[in-house]
mmCIF file of C-alpha atoms in Angstrom:
data_model
loop_
_atom_site.group_PDB
_atom_site.id
_atom_site.type_symbol
_atom_site.label_atom_id
_atom_site.label_comp_id
_atom_site.label_asym_id
_atom_site.label_seq_id
_atom_site.Cartn_x
_atom_site.Cartn_y
_atom_site.Cartn_z
ATOM 1 C CA MET X 1 18.768 -5.902 -24.689
ATOM 2 C CA ALA X 2 16.444 -2.947 -24.783
ATOM 3 C CA GLY X 3 14.149 -2.354 -21.852
ATOM 4 C CA THR X 4 10.368 -2.677 -21.652
ATOM 5 C CA VAL X 5 8.180 0.401 -21.660
ATOM 6 C CA ILE X 6 5.309 0.127 -19.156
ATOM 7 C CA THR X 7 2.632 2.831 -18.859
ATOM 8 C CA ILE X 8 0.771 3.173 -15.581
ATOM 9 C CA THR X 9 -2.623 4.727 -16.015
ATOM 10 C CA SER X 10 -6.155 4.805 -14.542
ATOM 11 C CA GLY X 11 -8.535 7.279 -16.083
ATOM 12 C CA LYS X 12 -9.673 8.633 -12.728
ATOM 13 C CA GLY X 13 -7.371 10.839 -10.724
ATOM 14 C CA GLY X 14 -6.313 10.149 -7.196
ATOM 15 C CA VAL X 15 -6.350 6.384 -7.311
ATOM 16 C CA GLY X 16 -2.570 6.015 -6.866
ATOM 17 C CA LYS X 17 -0.901 6.102 -10.279
ATOM 18 C CA THR X 18 2.074 8.175 -9.131
ATOM 19 C CA THR X 19 2.513 6.183 -5.940
ATOM 20 C CA THR X 20 2.360 2.956 -7.948
ATOM 21 C CA THR X 21 4.893 4.217 -10.496
ATOM 22 C CA ALA X 22 7.283 5.333 -7.729
ATOM 23 C CA ASN X 23 6.998 2.116 -5.826
ATOM 24 C CA LEU X 24 7.312 -0.179 -8.796
ATOM 25 C CA GLY X 25 10.369 1.810 -9.846
ATOM 26 C CA VAL X 26 11.912 1.338 -6.452
ATOM 27 C CA ALA X 27 10.918 -2.343 -6.152
ATOM 28 C CA LEU X 28 12.309 -3.199 -9.610
ATOM 29 C CA ALA X 29 15.520 -1.223 -8.994
ATOM 30 C CA ARG X 30 16.009 -2.998 -5.662
ATOM 31 C CA ARG X 31 15.929 -6.223 -7.622
ATOM 32 C CA GLY X 32 18.869 -5.000 -9.665
ATOM 33 C CA LYS X 33 16.947 -3.711 -12.686
ATOM 34 C CA ARG X 34 17.836 -0.423 -14.312
ATOM 35 C CA VAL X 35 14.656 1.673 -14.180
ATOM 36 C CA ALA X 36 13.767 5.098 -15.597
ATOM 37 C CA CYS X 37 10.519 6.640 -14.429
ATOM 38 C CA ILE X 38 8.981 9.360 -16.599
ATOM 39 C CA ASP X 39 6.477 11.796 -15.150
ATOM 40 C CA ALA X 40 4.137 12.463 -18.040
ATOM 41 C CA ASP X 41 1.787 14.712 -16.064
ATOM 42 C CA ILE X 42 2.977 17.989 -17.500
ATOM 43 C CA GLY X 43 1.811 20.967 -15.477
ATOM 44 C CA LEU X 44 0.983 18.858 -12.418
ATOM 45 C CA ARG X 45 4.183 17.005 -11.661
ATOM 46 C CA ASN X 46 4.254 14.865 -8.539
ATOM 47 C CA LEU X 47 6.444 11.827 -9.107
ATOM 48 C CA ASP X 48 9.377 14.015 -7.972
ATOM 49 C CA VAL X 49 7.928 14.631 -4.502
ATOM 50 C CA ILE X 50 6.751 11.045 -4.038
ATOM 51 C CA LEU X 51 10.252 9.823 -4.849
ATOM 52 C CA GLY X 52 11.834 12.601 -2.727
ATOM 53 C CA LEU X 53 13.817 14.001 -5.711
ATOM 54 C CA GLU X 54 12.116 17.410 -6.012
ATOM 55 C CA ASN X 55 15.132 19.368 -4.887
ATOM 56 C CA ARG X 56 17.368 18.004 -7.591
ATOM 57 C CA ILE X 57 15.407 19.058 -10.704
ATOM 58 C CA VAL X 58 17.364 21.170 -13.170
ATOM 59 C CA TYR X 59 15.846 20.234 -16.494
ATOM 60 C CA ASP X 60 12.571 18.557 -17.366
ATOM 61 C CA ILE X 61 10.849 16.545 -20.102
ATOM 62 C CA VAL X 62 9.962 19.624 -22.139
ATOM 63 C CA ASP X 63 13.549 20.878 -21.998
ATOM 64 C CA VAL X 64 14.619 17.559 -23.474
ATOM 65 C CA VAL X 65 11.938 17.491 -26.151
ATOM 66 C CA GLU X 66 12.633 21.054 -27.205
ATOM 67 C CA GLY X 67 16.386 20.455 -27.273
ATOM 68 C CA ARG X 68 17.466 22.718 -24.361
ATOM 69 C CA ALA X 69 18.871 19.778 -22.482
ATOM 70 C CA ARG X 70 20.163 16.325 -23.258
ATOM 71 C CA LEU X 71 18.259 13.372 -21.833
ATOM 72 C CA ARG X 72 21.178 12.515 -19.609
ATOM 73 C CA GLN X 73 21.263 15.995 -18.119
ATOM 74 C CA ALA X 74 17.585 15.931 -17.279
ATOM 75 C CA LEU X 75 17.531 12.470 -15.710
ATOM 76 C CA ILE X 76 17.881 12.456 -11.914
ATOM 77 C CA ARG X 77 19.633 9.466 -10.468
ATOM 78 C CA ASP X 78 18.379 8.369 -7.056
ATOM 79 C CA LYS X 79 21.330 8.464 -4.628
ATOM 80 C CA ARG X 80 19.730 5.851 -2.386
ATOM 81 C CA LEU X 81 19.286 3.472 -5.288
ATOM 82 C CA PRO X 82 21.539 4.173 -8.254
ATOM 83 C CA GLU X 83 19.606 1.802 -10.507
ATOM 84 C CA LEU X 84 16.691 4.242 -10.361
ATOM 85 C CA GLN X 85 16.355 7.402 -12.447
ATOM 86 C CA MET X 86 13.574 9.876 -12.994
ATOM 87 C CA LEU X 87 12.670 12.250 -15.761
ATOM 88 C CA PRO X 88 10.581 15.038 -14.263
ATOM 89 C CA ALA X 89 7.540 16.667 -15.912
ATOM 90 C CA ALA X 90 7.585 20.354 -16.662
ATOM 91 C CA GLN X 91 5.609 22.380 -14.171
ATOM 92 C CA THR X 92 5.084 25.632 -16.093
ATOM 93 C CA ARG X 93 3.891 24.153 -19.355
ATOM 94 C CA ASP X 94 0.815 22.114 -20.328
ATOM 95 C CA LYS X 95 0.258 18.687 -21.886
ATOM 96 C CA THR X 96 0.361 19.996 -25.436
ATOM 97 C CA ALA X 97 4.042 20.875 -25.026
ATOM 98 C CA VAL X 98 4.839 17.207 -25.899
ATOM 99 C CA ASN X 99 3.306 15.042 -28.632
ATOM 100 C CA PRO X 100 3.069 11.256 -28.994
ATOM 101 C CA GLN X 101 5.904 11.073 -31.545
ATOM 102 C CA GLN X 102 8.226 12.877 -29.140
ATOM 103 C CA MET X 103 7.194 10.496 -26.358
ATOM 104 C CA LEU X 104 7.993 7.547 -28.616
ATOM 105 C CA LYS X 105 11.461 8.913 -29.352
ATOM 106 C CA LEU X 106 12.081 9.672 -25.667
ATOM 107 C CA ALA X 107 11.017 6.237 -24.504
ATOM 108 C CA ASP X 108 13.092 4.651 -27.233
ATOM 109 C CA ASP X 109 16.221 6.554 -26.161
ATOM 110 C CA LEU X 110 15.609 5.565 -22.561
ATOM 111 C CA ARG X 111 14.953 1.890 -23.151
ATOM 112 C CA ALA X 112 18.298 1.562 -24.868
ATOM 113 C CA GLU X 113 20.001 2.063 -21.494
ATOM 114 C CA THR X 114 17.543 0.545 -19.053
ATOM 115 C CA ASP X 115 15.629 -2.620 -18.269
ATOM 116 C CA PHE X 116 12.335 -0.827 -17.593
ATOM 117 C CA VAL X 117 10.861 2.556 -18.523
ATOM 118 C CA LEU X 118 7.834 3.328 -16.341
ATOM 119 C CA ILE X 119 5.567 6.118 -17.526
ATOM 120 C CA ASP X 120 3.325 7.811 -14.998
ATOM 121 C CA SER X 121 0.289 8.856 -16.999
ATOM 122 C CA PRO X 122 -1.828 11.844 -16.095
ATOM 123 C CA ALA X 123 -5.487 11.318 -15.231
ATOM 124 C CA GLY X 124 -8.074 11.706 -17.977
ATOM 125 C CA ILE X 125 -8.395 10.423 -21.505
ATOM 126 C CA GLU X 126 -6.996 13.346 -23.447
ATOM 127 C CA HIS X 127 -3.634 14.588 -24.760
ATOM 128 C CA GLY X 128 -1.544 13.692 -21.713
ATOM 129 C CA PHE X 129 -2.945 10.144 -21.568
ATOM 130 C CA LYS X 130 -2.350 9.656 -25.305
ATOM 131 C CA ASN X 131 1.257 10.827 -24.877
ATOM 132 C CA ALA X 132 1.779 8.353 -22.072
ATOM 133 C CA LEU X 133 0.135 5.500 -23.991
ATOM 134 C CA ALA X 134 1.944 6.008 -27.286
ATOM 135 C CA PRO X 135 5.245 4.280 -26.372
ATOM 136 C CA ALA X 136 3.684 1.624 -24.103
ATOM 137 C CA GLU X 137 4.604 -1.995 -24.654
ATOM 138 C CA ARG X 138 2.749 -2.995 -21.515
ATOM 139 C CA VAL X 139 -0.069 -1.133 -19.770
ATOM 140 C CA ILE X 140 -0.871 -1.366 -16.093
ATOM 141 C CA ILE X 141 -4.220 0.030 -14.933
ATOM 142 C CA VAL X 142 -4.525 1.166 -11.389
ATOM 143 C CA THR X 143 -7.972 1.217 -9.801
ATOM 144 C CA THR X 144 -9.532 1.286 -6.352
ATOM 145 C CA PRO X 145 -12.605 -0.840 -5.450
ATOM 146 C CA GLU X 146 -14.955 2.168 -5.945
ATOM 147 C CA VAL X 147 -17.656 2.584 -8.604
ATOM 148 C CA SER X 148 -16.170 5.726 -10.132
ATOM 149 C CA ALA X 149 -12.591 4.313 -10.364
ATOM 150 C CA VAL X 150 -13.703 0.974 -11.832
ATOM 151 C CA ARG X 151 -15.984 2.619 -14.348
ATOM 152 C CA ASP X 152 -13.179 4.868 -15.552
ATOM 153 C CA ALA X 153 -10.826 1.893 -15.669
ATOM 154 C CA ASP X 154 -13.256 0.158 -18.036
ATOM 155 C CA ARG X 155 -13.180 3.215 -20.337
ATOM 156 C CA ILE X 156 -9.377 3.211 -20.297
ATOM 157 C CA ILE X 157 -9.293 -0.534 -21.129
ATOM 158 C CA GLY X 158 -11.416 0.218 -24.163
ATOM 159 C CA MET X 159 -9.043 2.980 -25.288
ATOM 160 C CA VAL X 160 -5.936 0.812 -24.766
ATOM 161 C CA GLU X 161 -7.605 -1.830 -26.914
ATOM 162 C CA ALA X 162 -8.493 0.761 -29.545
ATOM 163 C CA ALA X 163 -4.862 1.857 -29.626
ATOM 164 C CA GLU X 164 -3.965 -1.790 -30.466
ATOM 165 C CA LYS X 165 -1.839 -2.210 -27.347
ATOM 166 C CA PRO X 166 -1.617 -5.526 -25.543
ATOM 167 C CA LYS X 167 -4.316 -6.270 -23.029
ATOM 168 C CA PRO X 168 -3.628 -4.187 -19.886
ATOM 169 C CA GLN X 169 -3.015 -5.696 -16.456
ATOM 170 C CA LEU X 170 -4.704 -4.551 -13.275
ATOM 171 C CA ILE X 171 -3.426 -3.348 -9.917
ATOM 172 C CA LEU X 172 -6.203 -3.076 -7.350
ATOM 173 C CA ASN X 173 -5.200 -0.365 -4.984
ATOM 174 C CA ARG X 174 -6.339 0.623 -1.487
ATOM 175 C CA LEU X 175 -8.256 -2.587 -0.802
ATOM 176 C CA ARG X 176 -9.683 -2.604 2.719
ATOM 177 C CA PRO X 177 -10.021 -6.262 3.707
ATOM 178 C CA GLY X 178 -12.229 -5.454 6.693
ATOM 179 C CA MET X 179 -14.780 -3.649 4.509
ATOM 180 C CA VAL X 180 -14.669 -6.478 1.919
ATOM 181 C CA LYS X 181 -15.344 -8.936 4.714
ATOM 182 C CA ARG X 182 -18.380 -6.922 5.831
ATOM 183 C CA GLN X 183 -19.438 -6.801 2.110
ATOM 184 C CA GLU X 184 -19.246 -3.033 2.177
ATOM 185 C CA MET X 185 -16.490 -2.924 -0.467
ATOM 186 C CA MET X 186 -16.180 -4.752 -3.763
ATOM 187 C CA SER X 187 -13.775 -7.620 -3.593
ATOM 188 C CA THR X 188 -10.887 -8.347 -5.930
ATOM 189 C CA GLU X 189 -13.040 -11.007 -7.579
ATOM 190 C CA ASP X 190 -15.866 -8.500 -8.104
ATOM 191 C CA VAL X 191 -13.549 -6.002 -9.834
ATOM 192 C CA ILE X 192 -11.944 -8.635 -12.008
ATOM 193 C CA GLU X 193 -15.301 -9.966 -13.064
ATOM 194 C CA ILE X 194 -16.350 -6.516 -14.170
ATOM 195 C CA LEU X 195 -13.144 -5.461 -15.937
ATOM 196 C CA ALA X 196 -12.212 -8.879 -17.329
ATOM 197 C CA ILE X 197 -8.454 -8.288 -17.371
ATOM 198 C CA ASP X 198 -5.593 -10.072 -15.605
ATOM 199 C CA LEU X 199 -4.587 -9.050 -12.116
ATOM 200 C CA VAL X 200 -0.938 -8.226 -11.488
ATOM 201 C CA GLY X 201 -1.268 -7.006 -7.890
ATOM 202 C CA ILE X 202 -3.367 -6.036 -4.916
ATOM 203 C CA VAL X 203 -2.185 -3.308 -2.608
ATOM 204 C CA PRO X 204 -4.060 -3.040 0.670
ATOM 205 C CA GLU X 205 -4.873 0.351 2.173
ATOM 206 C CA ASP X 206 -1.875 1.228 4.347
ATOM 207 C CA GLU X 207 -1.152 4.369 6.373
ATOM 208 C CA MET X 208 2.504 3.897 5.530
ATOM 209 C CA ILE X 209 1.749 5.136 1.998
ATOM 210 C CA ILE X 210 0.954 8.586 3.441
ATOM 211 C CA THR X 211 3.784 8.664 5.886
ATOM 212 C CA SER X 212 6.268 7.540 3.231
ATOM 213 C CA ALA X 213 4.966 10.165 0.837
ATOM 214 C CA ASN X 214 5.471 12.710 3.613
ATOM 215 C CA ARG X 215 9.034 11.668 3.853
ATOM 216 C CA GLY X 216 9.645 11.300 0.134
ATOM 217 C CA SER X 217 10.680 7.685 0.612
ATOM 218 C CA PRO X 218 8.370 5.156 -1.118
ATOM 219 C CA VAL X 219 7.298 2.183 0.972
ATOM 220 C CA ALA X 220 9.002 -0.172 -1.447
ATOM 221 C CA PHE X 221 12.373 0.920 -0.053
ATOM 222 C CA ASP X 222 11.470 -0.929 3.108
ATOM 223 C CA GLU X 223 9.402 -4.009 2.352
ATOM 224 C CA LYS X 224 8.248 -4.470 5.949
ATOM 225 C CA SER X 225 4.915 -2.743 5.527
ATOM 226 C CA GLN X 226 1.946 -4.485 3.911
ATOM 227 C CA ALA X 227 1.977 -2.096 0.955
ATOM 228 C CA GLY X 228 5.760 -2.323 0.600
ATOM 229 C CA GLN X 229 5.528 -6.103 0.414
ATOM 230 C CA ALA X 230 2.694 -5.845 -2.106
ATOM 231 C CA TYR X 231 4.828 -3.706 -4.417
ATOM 232 C CA GLY X 232 7.672 -6.163 -4.040
ATOM 233 C CA ARG X 233 5.399 -8.970 -5.195
ATOM 234 C CA ILE X 234 4.161 -6.940 -8.136
ATOM 235 C CA ALA X 235 7.774 -6.278 -9.210
ATOM 236 C CA GLN X 236 8.435 -10.001 -9.091
ATOM 237 C CA ARG X 237 5.358 -10.709 -11.188
ATOM 238 C CA ILE X 238 6.445 -8.084 -13.743
ATOM 239 C CA LEU X 239 9.762 -9.942 -13.859
ATOM 240 C CA GLY X 240 7.831 -13.038 -14.819
ATOM 241 C CA GLN X 241 7.815 -14.882 -11.526
ATOM 242 C CA ASP X 242 4.737 -16.724 -10.393
ATOM 243 C CA VAL X 243 3.956 -15.162 -7.007
ATOM 244 C CA PRO X 244 0.708 -16.200 -5.295
ATOM 245 C CA PHE X 245 -1.767 -13.567 -4.185
ATOM 246 C CA PRO X 246 -1.958 -13.514 -0.429
ATOM 247 C CA VAL X 247 -5.165 -13.144 1.541
ATOM 248 C CA PHE X 248 -5.000 -9.899 3.517
ATOM 249 C CA ASP X 249 -5.729 -9.678 7.193
ATOM 250 C CA ASP X 250 -8.579 -7.566 8.422
ATOM 251 C CA ASN X 251 -6.626 -4.710 10.052
ATOM 252 C CA THR X 252 -9.663 -3.067 11.547
ATOM 253 C CA GLY X 253 -10.139 -5.304 14.568
ATOM 254 C CA ILE X 254 -9.222 -3.725 17.852
ATOM 255 C CA LEU X 255 -6.642 -6.356 18.682
ATOM 256 C CA LYS X 256 -4.993 -6.034 15.244
ATOM 257 C CA ARG X 257 -4.842 -2.263 15.711
ATOM 258 C CA PHE X 258 -3.030 -2.701 19.020
ATOM 259 C CA GLN X 259 -0.596 -5.071 17.363
ATOM 260 C CA SER X 260 0.111 -2.710 14.568
ATOM 261 C CA TRP X 261 0.857 0.060 17.028
ATOM 262 C CA PHE X 262 3.418 -2.108 18.680
ATOM 263 C CA ARG X 263 4.916 -3.180 15.418
ATOM 264 C CA ASN X 264 5.738 0.335 14.280
ATOM 265 C CA PRO X 265 5.579 2.692 17.227
ATOM 266 C CA ASN X 266 6.667 5.751 15.200
ATOM 267 C CA GLY X 267 6.077 4.651 11.667
ATOM 268 C CA GLY X 268 9.606 3.346 11.266
ATOM 269 C CA GLY X 269 12.583 5.488 10.250
ATOM 270 C CA GLY X 270 14.658 3.951 7.541
ATOM 271 C CA ALA X 271 17.946 5.402 6.335
ATOM 272 C CA MET O 1 -40.006 -1.174 12.759
ATOM 273 C CA ARG O 2 -37.476 0.388 10.431
ATOM 274 C CA TRP O 3 -34.787 0.456 13.135
ATOM 275 C CA PHE O 4 -35.343 -3.264 13.536
ATOM 276 C CA ASP O 5 -34.817 -3.887 9.812
ATOM 277 C CA SER O 6 -31.718 -1.803 9.729
ATOM 278 C CA LEU O 7 -30.387 -3.576 12.766
ATOM 279 C CA PHE O 8 -30.598 -6.897 10.947
ATOM 280 C CA ARG O 9 -29.881 -5.316 7.578
ATOM 281 C CA ARG O 10 -32.561 -6.469 5.229
ATOM 282 C CA ASN O 11 -31.175 -4.393 2.331
ATOM 283 C CA PRO O 12 -28.357 -5.892 0.332
ATOM 284 C CA PRO O 13 -24.774 -5.064 1.289
ATOM 285 C CA SER O 14 -23.417 -1.983 -0.461
ATOM 286 C CA ALA O 15 -20.673 -3.964 -2.266
ATOM 287 C CA GLN O 16 -23.372 -5.929 -4.075
ATOM 288 C CA ILE O 17 -25.212 -2.745 -5.006
ATOM 289 C CA ALA O 18 -21.975 -1.216 -6.262
ATOM 290 C CA LYS O 19 -21.275 -4.233 -8.457
ATOM 291 C CA SER O 20 -24.683 -4.368 -10.067
ATOM 292 C CA ARG O 21 -24.826 -0.572 -10.589
ATOM 293 C CA LEU O 22 -21.358 -0.723 -12.197
ATOM 294 C CA LYS O 23 -22.318 -3.501 -14.578
ATOM 295 C CA VAL O 24 -25.210 -1.397 -15.853
ATOM 296 C CA ALA O 25 -23.163 1.804 -16.020
ATOM 297 C CA ILE O 26 -20.367 0.066 -17.958
ATOM 298 C CA GLN O 27 -22.855 -1.523 -20.296
ATOM 299 C CA ILE O 28 -24.277 1.926 -21.050
ATOM 300 C CA ASP O 29 -20.780 3.393 -21.471
ATOM 301 C CA ARG O 30 -19.804 0.705 -23.941
ATOM 302 C CA ASN O 31 -22.991 0.653 -25.994
ATOM 303 C CA ASN O 32 -24.419 4.121 -25.644
ATOM 304 C CA LEU O 33 -27.713 2.392 -25.012
ATOM 305 C CA SER O 34 -29.362 3.304 -21.730
ATOM 306 C CA PRO O 35 -31.923 1.038 -19.990
ATOM 307 C CA GLU O 36 -34.488 3.703 -20.819
ATOM 308 C CA LEU O 37 -33.774 3.452 -24.530
ATOM 309 C CA ILE O 38 -33.849 -0.389 -24.385
ATOM 310 C CA ASN O 39 -37.254 -0.160 -22.720
ATOM 311 C CA MET O 40 -38.520 1.939 -25.592
ATOM 312 C CA ILE O 41 -37.113 -0.511 -28.139
ATOM 313 C CA GLN O 42 -38.772 -3.350 -26.224
ATOM 314 C CA ASP O 43 -42.131 -1.573 -26.434
ATOM 315 C CA ASP O 44 -41.665 -1.128 -30.174
ATOM 316 C CA ILE O 45 -40.806 -4.795 -30.684
ATOM 317 C CA VAL O 46 -43.806 -5.924 -28.608
ATOM 318 C CA ARG O 47 -46.150 -3.660 -30.502
ATOM 319 C CA ALA O 48 -44.852 -4.921 -33.878
ATOM 320 C CA ILE O 49 -44.783 -8.655 -33.082
ATOM 321 C CA SER O 50 -48.080 -8.675 -31.135
ATOM 322 C CA GLN O 51 -49.883 -7.740 -34.315
ATOM 323 C CA ARG O 52 -49.032 -11.177 -35.684
ATOM 324 C CA ILE O 53 -48.601 -13.520 -32.717
ATOM 325 C CA ASP O 54 -49.070 -13.705 -28.948
ATOM 326 C CA ILE O 55 -45.824 -13.184 -27.032
ATOM 327 C CA ASP O 56 -44.947 -13.404 -23.373
ATOM 328 C CA ARG O 57 -44.045 -9.836 -22.614
ATOM 329 C CA ASP O 58 -42.815 -10.496 -19.116
ATOM 330 C CA GLY O 59 -40.526 -13.301 -20.191
ATOM 331 C CA MET O 60 -38.949 -11.172 -22.897
ATOM 332 C CA LYS O 61 -35.234 -10.335 -22.632
ATOM 333 C CA ILE O 62 -33.441 -7.627 -24.552
ATOM 334 C CA SER O 63 -29.685 -7.387 -24.234
ATOM 335 C CA THR O 64 -26.671 -5.992 -26.009
ATOM 336 C CA GLU O 65 -23.426 -7.675 -26.854
ATOM 337 C CA ARG O 66 -20.159 -6.572 -28.347
ATOM 338 C CA ASP O 67 -17.886 -8.823 -30.303
ATOM 339 C CA GLU O 68 -15.311 -8.645 -33.115
ATOM 340 C CA GLY O 69 -18.003 -7.832 -35.662
ATOM 341 C CA GLY O 70 -19.301 -4.935 -33.628
ATOM 342 C CA GLN O 71 -22.307 -4.344 -31.465
ATOM 343 C CA ARG O 72 -25.503 -6.346 -31.528
ATOM 344 C CA LEU O 73 -28.945 -6.224 -29.964
ATOM 345 C CA ILE O 74 -30.275 -9.553 -28.866
ATOM 346 C CA ALA O 75 -33.946 -10.133 -28.273
ATOM 347 C CA ASP O 76 -35.196 -13.334 -26.632
ATOM 348 C CA ILE O 77 -38.974 -13.392 -26.985
ATOM 349 C CA PRO O 78 -41.045 -16.346 -25.684
ATOM 350 C CA ILE O 79 -44.057 -17.103 -27.858
ATOM 351 C CA LYS O 80 -47.349 -17.816 -26.148
ATOM 352 C CA ALA O 81 -49.276 -19.037 -29.111
ATOM 353 C CA VAL O 82 -48.865 -18.878 -32.842
ATOM 354 C CA ARG O 83 -52.463 -18.050 -33.482
ATOM 355 C CA ALA O 84 -51.944 -16.535 -36.874
ATOM 356 C CA LYS O 85 -53.445 -13.207 -35.808
ATOM 357 C CA ALA O 86 -52.510 -11.915 -39.167
ATOM 358 C CA ALA O 87 -55.117 -14.108 -40.904
ATOM 359 C CA SER O 88 -57.999 -12.195 -39.358
ATOM 360 C CA GLY O 89 -56.571 -8.933 -40.464
ATOM 361 C CA GLU O 90 -56.034 -9.854 -44.087
#
């Protein structure tokens, strides 16, 4: 059975598209699914460093599209998790090097041999976004509870609708439960009310996201952290399981902070 | 006494401000109709209708809606009195 193509997008930059793509890739692969992640951000590739695969790039997406390399040669298989592969973006070209028809063909070739194709969309609403959207069978929109990110998410929802794709699902990223409690940050309910799409996951703000990016080892490899667990739950929901949304603790209290220091004294290693 | 107000926070929490600002911004993005433009339309409507009947300007509501058929402007205008103003004019 051919795999499902899911495009991860947001409109606004810096809300966590690449981190989300990498972690969902890992979380799905850890559940035995064959996953191929495509970095569609040509000219500004980053999925490679987040996944820790940057040293292994030989060919990229433009090489494949222009026929200099076969798809299989360009795909990088993760040695930690053989179910996971990545197709890197080109770094020395721009978004016009690939067109939506080529993306459709590429995604089609990939889905023949995988369960999921995850496309990491570039920010913006132009060429690169349209490339990433063209082959999408499902669309996941990542936003943070900030006015600029939510506004851009609404624009993207409109464009996904205009492209006659199924209604996108939402991942609310970097939620800070302490701020929500003090009513200094919009809550999950607030954001859903405004965007009127279904929620597929909430990822709380977690320092582990930064330390794991530093190491090139996504948090979903080790589902002990709050964010790692959140990605695990999202993967399960993508697989069709009914997983309840937990209420997140306020991590800003002094006692909680002490506890978290004791829980991971050096951020945790992980082999 | 401003310090006292801020201590007990009389102004609404910022999450609430964010939400209401967003709702307006998104409405404008979707419709290309700013509150400024709606106000001008409201003035036009009031001017036109008031020539004929008395309306309750303060109770008037103008909104926009989008559905399958496209975009629509909805005006809810309470009537004070149908005093056939027109009759005097004609």
